[in-house]
Amino acid sequence: MRTLAPNGLARAAVRFKPASFAGTFVALMMASLIVSACGILLETGIRASVPPARYAKAPVVAAADQYAHFVMGSGDGRSEESVPLPDTARVDTALAGRAARVPGVRAAVADFTFPVRQGGRSFTGHGWGSHAFTGTALRSGTAPRAGEVVLDAAAARAARAGVGDTVVLETAAGRARFRVSGLAQAGPGDRAGGPVGWFADARSPALAGHPGKADAIAVLADDGTDTGALAAGVRKALAGSGAGVHTGDDRGAVENHGLGYAKETLTGLGGSFGGVAAMVAVFTAAGTVALSVAQRAREFALLRAIGATPRQIRRAVAAEGLLVAPVAGLAGCLPGIGLAHWWFGQLEDRGAIPEPVRLHVSWIPFVVAVGTGLLTALAAGWAAGRRPARIKPGQALTEASLERRRPGVIRTTLGLGALAGGGFLTVLAARSAGDDAANAALGVVMLFMLAVALLGPLVARLCAALSGLLLRGLGAAASLAVANSRTNARRLASALTPIVLAMAFASTLTFLHTSESHVAAGQLRAGIIADHVVTHPAGLSPGSVGRAARVPGVRAAVGLLDTQVLVPVGSGGDRWLQDAAAQGVSGSGARLAEVQDLDVRDGGLDRIGGGRIAVDTTLAASAGVAVGDRLPLYLPDGTRARPEVVAVYGRGLGLPAVTMDRASLAAHVSSGFDSTLLVRGGDARDLAPLGEVADGSGYAAGRSAGRELNAWANYTMAAVLGGFAAVAAVNTLVMTVLDRRRELGVLRLVGATRRQVMGMLRWEGLLVAGAGVVLGTAIAAATLIPMTRGLTGEDPYVPPLVYAAFAGGAVGLGMLAVTLPARAALRR
């Protein structure tokens, strides 16, 4: 019979049961939206590049590797992790001479870039030799020699100086007087923004604070020299030096070190978060497809009763997926592009992505998104259609009229396994510390969510039974709602799972951030015991500590150089590099204790010095070190060190997690200017010439506000995952209500009033939403408690109003998703 052809059955089902397929369409479209947006970010991160600006006229550039490479395991289990360095790795200036001897090289110039201060203003310093490839040209005067400087127009105006005048400048080498030997017009390679000054090449490494080191070696070619041959020659000449040779757009990465972090951020969002988001999307979409098939059990039973074969039923379900999934997938790709653009713009506005990087949109994420939706629809449809297809024709209508009381053995076994796995990881996370606890807790939410989905009918019956005890005596509508929920547990489970998902993910991501911020703010307030905190946007003058110490009434003045280091953390074979905030202290650890209370738990700060550091207790636990041990780490420019741990303290979340002497850090950062000056005693008015002065509480409030501005990442993830799950919950509830039109009509025919029917549905919606909130909260708590205890040492901090908004939103959405379609159904 032609009407029993699988494609004909599928077309007829879509035509005559549009409500059921509309829900499937929405679920698959949302899944495609999430997958395509994350795929675009992932591909952008992989392909991201920055065209060269400063090195545009240098065909070959030699520079140090800007990644730290951490090797784990050995043999077949050996793996390597590459992490962008916090600061710039440099090469020896002597390499310029080796590169200059390569045939075809016209010149090899050691390049330097460093910050310079003049009268409270800052500008960028370069070596004069860079004019050969940047296009900078003298307008008057001569090239600089030792003790001289060439200024551009902006720097000359700021310094109010001309050729022959003397200016006082501050660099990493200290304060010195320089004669202005000339004025220059900055070329395209030096127009990055702000005033510029050029110094003698021989003096520039010392002024930058890195004697004998250069940022890069720019290689200029003779006319007609092939770039590939030139790069090969330079690579051979510099073999064994650790310098890499770059051509094309790779030169842009040398001058713009933010590209490495941008690639890591984009691939992390698109890959790691995108993987979780894709799993959630597929998870909910599969549930919706399965619900759509289950709602048509009566139709499949009738087809079996009139002679349709199991193969025809299975092909019909597959054909339905082929009809709906591609269209839904394509419909989700367009908003997916919009989401990716918005997300990319947010990262760009916050400085996480360099301006030259552009969002890359190709066909690959769309094919993956549409394919994922199609496979999800086919797999979910096949799983849901197995029983209707294999049941005997004589039993088909009987089976379709009654809900199965017991879930399948395989489903129950897998659900109990997921529940046991979630419980095991909860215990493991509770017994771990630091990042080990956080990593163990990440699997808790996924396993518990899988358990809720697989054991959904059993969970729904349990929730209905408990709700029956609570709703007893509240009227006929409440009793009927409980009875319906018990009888139709599968329908309740389909609506319950997305609400649990939304509540669990939104709560976990949001309250993880609030917990960390709350603890960090408290530690910062308690840790700053200085009377005054002095800061400056361009960094503090090199002599600021001494000048502050001479102010009347000052008992202690300590300068802090803030940066980051990389520390291997983890246990066993699962180890990785973690970035940790670090502070370099000018003066002794004993003097630091007068202005900063780190809450020392073991050892003493008085031993901090060359090769001896203090670390936060959480970092120490993650790295597996204690007082007396040596901690392997990477300094900001990638230099490896193994300092001895002489103290462990407890306030490394609000304050830097690593404390060391300033001299150990200064040679490994781009800017040698102190970031902060902590002063005990004295008067704020006397300290005002050094920079912006605030008291300890004001400084702590400002730092906390800055941390809150970066909270958008967690909140955005919570919004994406929680919002998607919320839409899936509404979609599922609407599908279930519209599928019950016959049932609602029967209730009206036997005498139930419209008000009674609506009351029953409201109680059902409240039951579903309330159970989802409770289960989602329980899963979030099982995830958050061990995670925050491991990361912060304290229990989660849950703002009551935020939690009330989540719970109220879930209940409100559940009620609206039930009442609005019910009113439309009852009008007929």
PDB file of C-alpha atoms in Angstrom, residues 434-435 565 567-569 578-581 615-625 631 657-658:
ATOM      1  CA  GLY A 434      42.588  22.478  45.093  1.00  0.00           C
ATOM      2  CA  ASP A 435      42.075  21.813  41.410  1.00  0.00           C
ATOM      3  CA  VAL A 565      53.898  32.536  36.824  1.00  0.00           C
ATOM      4  CA  VAL A 567      53.035  26.172  38.088  1.00  0.00           C
ATOM      5  CA  PRO A 568      52.634  22.417  37.368  1.00  0.00           C
ATOM      6  CA  VAL A 569      49.674  21.167  39.426  1.00  0.00           C
ATOM      7  CA  GLN A 578      48.223  26.536  35.950  1.00  0.00           C
ATOM      8  CA  ASP A 579      48.767  30.270  35.861  1.00  0.00           C
ATOM      9  CA  ALA A 580      49.135  31.823  39.314  1.00  0.00           C
ATOM     10  CA  ALA A 581      49.225  35.487  40.301  1.00  0.00           C
ATOM     11  CA  VAL A 615      52.860  30.192  48.248  1.00  0.00           C
ATOM     12  CA  ASP A 616      49.156  29.960  48.959  1.00  0.00           C
ATOM     13  CA  THR A 617      47.919  26.826  50.707  1.00  0.00           C
ATOM     14  CA  THR A 618      45.544  25.872  47.856  1.00  0.00           C
ATOM     15  CA  LEU A 619      48.312  26.157  45.280  1.00  0.00           C
ATOM     16  CA  ALA A 620      50.656  24.206  47.550  1.00  0.00           C
ATOM     17  CA  ALA A 621      48.085  21.415  47.862  1.00  0.00           C
ATOM     18  CA  SER A 622      47.489  21.333  44.095  1.00  0.00           C
ATOM     19  CA  ALA A 623      51.228  21.246  43.375  1.00  0.00           C
ATOM     20  CA  GLY A 624      51.914  18.759  46.177  1.00  0.00           C
ATOM     21  CA  VAL A 625      54.539  20.811  48.028  1.00  0.00           C
ATOM     22  CA  LEU A 631      58.431  24.122  43.614  1.00  0.00           C
ATOM     23  CA  ALA A 657      49.181  33.090  45.241  1.00  0.00           C
ATOM     24  CA  VAL A 658      52.996  33.356  44.941  1.00  0.00           C
TER      25      VAL A 658
END
